[in-house]
GROMACS .gro file of N, CA and C in nm:
model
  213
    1UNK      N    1   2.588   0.284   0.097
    1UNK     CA    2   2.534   0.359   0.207
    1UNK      C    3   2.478   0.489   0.151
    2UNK      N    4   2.374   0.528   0.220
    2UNK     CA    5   2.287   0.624   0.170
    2UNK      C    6   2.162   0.711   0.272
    3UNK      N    7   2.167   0.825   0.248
    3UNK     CA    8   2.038   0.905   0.365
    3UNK      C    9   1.961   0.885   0.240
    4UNK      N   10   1.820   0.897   0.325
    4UNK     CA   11   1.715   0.857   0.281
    4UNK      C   12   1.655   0.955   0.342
    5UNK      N   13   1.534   1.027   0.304
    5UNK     CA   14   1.422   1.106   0.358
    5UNK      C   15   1.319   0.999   0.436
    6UNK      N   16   1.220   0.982   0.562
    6UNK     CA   17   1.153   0.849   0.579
    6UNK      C   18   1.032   1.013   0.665
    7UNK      N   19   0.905   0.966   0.624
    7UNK     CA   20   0.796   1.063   0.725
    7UNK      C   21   0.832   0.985   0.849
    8UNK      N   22   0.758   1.138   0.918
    8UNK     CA   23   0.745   1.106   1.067
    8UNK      C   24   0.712   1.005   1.154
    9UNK      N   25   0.589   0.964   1.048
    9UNK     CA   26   0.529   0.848   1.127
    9UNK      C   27   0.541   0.716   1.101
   10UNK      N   28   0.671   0.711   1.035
   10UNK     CA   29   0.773   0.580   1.029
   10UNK      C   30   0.881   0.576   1.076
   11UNK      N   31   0.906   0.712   1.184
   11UNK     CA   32   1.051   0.707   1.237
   11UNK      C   33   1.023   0.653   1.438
   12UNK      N   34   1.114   0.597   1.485
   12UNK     CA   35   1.078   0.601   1.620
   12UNK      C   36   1.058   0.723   1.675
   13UNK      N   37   0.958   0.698   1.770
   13UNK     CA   38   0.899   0.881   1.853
   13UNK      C   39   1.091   0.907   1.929
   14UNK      N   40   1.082   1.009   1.912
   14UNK     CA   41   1.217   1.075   1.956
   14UNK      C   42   1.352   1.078   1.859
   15UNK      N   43   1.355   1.009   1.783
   15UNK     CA   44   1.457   0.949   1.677
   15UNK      C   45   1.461   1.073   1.585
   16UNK      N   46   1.519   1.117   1.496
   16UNK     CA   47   1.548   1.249   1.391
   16UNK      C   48   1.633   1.134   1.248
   17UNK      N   49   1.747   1.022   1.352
   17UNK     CA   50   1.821   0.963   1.258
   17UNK      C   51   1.825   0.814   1.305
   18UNK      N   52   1.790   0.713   1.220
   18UNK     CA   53   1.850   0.607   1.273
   18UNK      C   54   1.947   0.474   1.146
   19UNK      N   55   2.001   0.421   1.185
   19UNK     CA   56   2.058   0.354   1.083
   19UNK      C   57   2.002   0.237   1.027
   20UNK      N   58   1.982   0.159   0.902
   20UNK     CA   59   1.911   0.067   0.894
   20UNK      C   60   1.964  -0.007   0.788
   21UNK      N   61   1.953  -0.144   0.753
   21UNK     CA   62   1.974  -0.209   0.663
   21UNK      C   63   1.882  -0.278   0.567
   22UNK      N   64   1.874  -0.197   0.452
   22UNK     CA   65   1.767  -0.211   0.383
   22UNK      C   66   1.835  -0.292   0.241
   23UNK      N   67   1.753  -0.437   0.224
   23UNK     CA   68   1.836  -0.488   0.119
   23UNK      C   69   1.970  -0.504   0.099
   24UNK      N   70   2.040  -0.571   0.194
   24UNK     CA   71   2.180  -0.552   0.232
   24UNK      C   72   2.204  -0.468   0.196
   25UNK      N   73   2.191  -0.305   0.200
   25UNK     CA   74   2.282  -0.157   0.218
   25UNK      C   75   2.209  -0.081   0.324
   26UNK      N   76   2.325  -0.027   0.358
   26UNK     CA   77   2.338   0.025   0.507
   26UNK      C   78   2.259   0.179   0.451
   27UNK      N   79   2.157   0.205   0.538
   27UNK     CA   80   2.064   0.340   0.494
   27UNK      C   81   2.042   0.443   0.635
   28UNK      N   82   2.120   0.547   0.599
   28UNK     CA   83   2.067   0.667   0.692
   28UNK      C   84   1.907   0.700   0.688
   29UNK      N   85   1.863   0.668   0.786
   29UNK     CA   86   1.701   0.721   0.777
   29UNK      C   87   1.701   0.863   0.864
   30UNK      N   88   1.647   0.984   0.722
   30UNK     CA   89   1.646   1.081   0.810
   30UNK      C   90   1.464   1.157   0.851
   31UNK      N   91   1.442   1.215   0.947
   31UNK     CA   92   1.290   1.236   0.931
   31UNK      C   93   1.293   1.344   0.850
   32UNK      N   94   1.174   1.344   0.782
   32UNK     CA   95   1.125   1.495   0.703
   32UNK      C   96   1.143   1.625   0.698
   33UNK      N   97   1.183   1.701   0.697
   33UNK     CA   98   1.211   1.823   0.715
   33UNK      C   99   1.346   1.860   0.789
   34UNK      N  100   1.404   1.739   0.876
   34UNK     CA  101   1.514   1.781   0.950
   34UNK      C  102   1.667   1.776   0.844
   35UNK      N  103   1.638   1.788   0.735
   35UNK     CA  104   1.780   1.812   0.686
   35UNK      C  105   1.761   1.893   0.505
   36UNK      N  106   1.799   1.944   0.482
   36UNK     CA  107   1.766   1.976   0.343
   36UNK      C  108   1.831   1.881   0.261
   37UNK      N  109   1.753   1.875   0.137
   37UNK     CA  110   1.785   1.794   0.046
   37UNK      C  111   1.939   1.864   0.008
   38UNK      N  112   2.003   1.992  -0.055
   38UNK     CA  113   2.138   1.982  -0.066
   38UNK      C  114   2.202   1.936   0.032
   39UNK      N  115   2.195   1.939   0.127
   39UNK     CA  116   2.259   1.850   0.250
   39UNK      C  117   2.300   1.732   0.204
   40UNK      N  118   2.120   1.649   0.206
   40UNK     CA  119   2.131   1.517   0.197
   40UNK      C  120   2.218   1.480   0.052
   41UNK      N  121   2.254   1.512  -0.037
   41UNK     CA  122   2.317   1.489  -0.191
   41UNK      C  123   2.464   1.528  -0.140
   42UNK      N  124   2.512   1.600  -0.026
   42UNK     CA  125   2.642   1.636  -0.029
   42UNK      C  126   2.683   1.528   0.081
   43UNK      N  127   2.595   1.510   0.191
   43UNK     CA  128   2.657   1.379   0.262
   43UNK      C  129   2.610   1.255   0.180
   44UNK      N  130   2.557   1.211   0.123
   44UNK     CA  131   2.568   1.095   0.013
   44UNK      C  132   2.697   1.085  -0.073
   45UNK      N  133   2.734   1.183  -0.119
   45UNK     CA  134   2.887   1.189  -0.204
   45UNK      C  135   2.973   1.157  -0.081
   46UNK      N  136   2.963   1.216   0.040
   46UNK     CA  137   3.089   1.182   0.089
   46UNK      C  138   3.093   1.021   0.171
   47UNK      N  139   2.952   0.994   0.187
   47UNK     CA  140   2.898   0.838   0.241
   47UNK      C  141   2.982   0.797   0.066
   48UNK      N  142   2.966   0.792   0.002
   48UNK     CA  143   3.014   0.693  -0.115
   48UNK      C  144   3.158   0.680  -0.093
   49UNK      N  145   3.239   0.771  -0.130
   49UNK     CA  146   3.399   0.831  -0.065
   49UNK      C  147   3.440   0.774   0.049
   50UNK      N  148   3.380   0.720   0.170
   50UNK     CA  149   3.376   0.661   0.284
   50UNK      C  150   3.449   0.497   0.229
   51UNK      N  151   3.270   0.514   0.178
   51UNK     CA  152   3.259   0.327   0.149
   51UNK      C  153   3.349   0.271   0.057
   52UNK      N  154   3.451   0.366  -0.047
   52UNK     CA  155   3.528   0.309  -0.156
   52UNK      C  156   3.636   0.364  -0.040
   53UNK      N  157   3.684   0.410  -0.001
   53UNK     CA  158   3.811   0.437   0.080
   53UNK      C  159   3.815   0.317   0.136
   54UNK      N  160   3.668   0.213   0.191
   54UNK     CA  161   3.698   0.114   0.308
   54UNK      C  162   3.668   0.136   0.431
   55UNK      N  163   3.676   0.318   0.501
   55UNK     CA  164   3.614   0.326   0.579
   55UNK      C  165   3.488   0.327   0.670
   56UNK      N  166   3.448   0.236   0.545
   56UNK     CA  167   3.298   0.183   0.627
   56UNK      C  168   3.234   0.036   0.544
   57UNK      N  169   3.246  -0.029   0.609
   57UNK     CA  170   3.176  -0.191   0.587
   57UNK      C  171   3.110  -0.161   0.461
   58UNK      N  172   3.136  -0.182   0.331
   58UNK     CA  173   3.006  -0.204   0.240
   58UNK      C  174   2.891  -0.263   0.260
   59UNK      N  175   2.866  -0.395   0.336
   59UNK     CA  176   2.756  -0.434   0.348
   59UNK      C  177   2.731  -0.432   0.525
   60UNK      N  178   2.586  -0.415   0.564
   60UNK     CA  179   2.559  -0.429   0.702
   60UNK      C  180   2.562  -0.552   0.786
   61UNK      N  181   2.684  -0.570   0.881
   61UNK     CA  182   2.706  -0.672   0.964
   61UNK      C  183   2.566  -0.709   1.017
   62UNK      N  184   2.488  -0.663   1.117
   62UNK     CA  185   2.399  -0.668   1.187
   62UNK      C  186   2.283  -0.625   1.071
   63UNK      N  187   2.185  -0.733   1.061
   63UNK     CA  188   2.083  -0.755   0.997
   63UNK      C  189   1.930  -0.783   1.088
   64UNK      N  190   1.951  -0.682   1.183
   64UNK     CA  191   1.893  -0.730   1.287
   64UNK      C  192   1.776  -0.557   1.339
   65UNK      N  193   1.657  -0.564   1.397
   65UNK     CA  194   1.626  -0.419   1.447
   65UNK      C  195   1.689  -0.285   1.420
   66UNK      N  196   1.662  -0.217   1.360
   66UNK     CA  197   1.768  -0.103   1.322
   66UNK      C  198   1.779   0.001   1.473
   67UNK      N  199   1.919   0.048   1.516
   67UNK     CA  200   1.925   0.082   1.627
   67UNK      C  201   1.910   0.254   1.637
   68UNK      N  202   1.877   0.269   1.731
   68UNK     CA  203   1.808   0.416   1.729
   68UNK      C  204   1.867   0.514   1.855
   69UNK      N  205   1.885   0.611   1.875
   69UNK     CA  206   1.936   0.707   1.979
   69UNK      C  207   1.818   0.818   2.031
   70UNK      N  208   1.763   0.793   2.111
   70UNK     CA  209   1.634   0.921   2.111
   70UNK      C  210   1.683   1.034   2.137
   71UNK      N  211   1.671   1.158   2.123
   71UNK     CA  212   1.758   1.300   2.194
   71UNK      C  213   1.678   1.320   2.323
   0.00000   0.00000   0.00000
């Protein structure tokens, strides 16, 4: 599991974050500018820490539309 930087005009209109499964691994898609890169490198360490603890599926159940939350 992993954030990812994705431009604007590949994210759904309203969306900032959505989850996706890219190549069986589960990928935070974040839009451009809404997070800084030290951010994104410090929640990646703790997304890894997650996934070896177990607390989160290594691979993505649902292989299906990636699901989205508009604000």
């Amino acid at each position: 599991m992993r954030v990812e930087f994705v431009p604007a005009e590949k994210m759904p209109d309203g969306c900032n974050v959505v989850l996706l499964n890219v190549g069986g691994a589960h990928v935070v898609a974040v839009r451009e500018r809404q997070m800084t890169e030290d951010l994104r490198a410090e929640v990646n360490e703790l997304l890894e820490g997650v996934v070896a603890c177990g607390l989160w599926p290594p691979h993505p159940v649902d292989t299906e539309t990636p699901r989205s939350r508009p604000h």
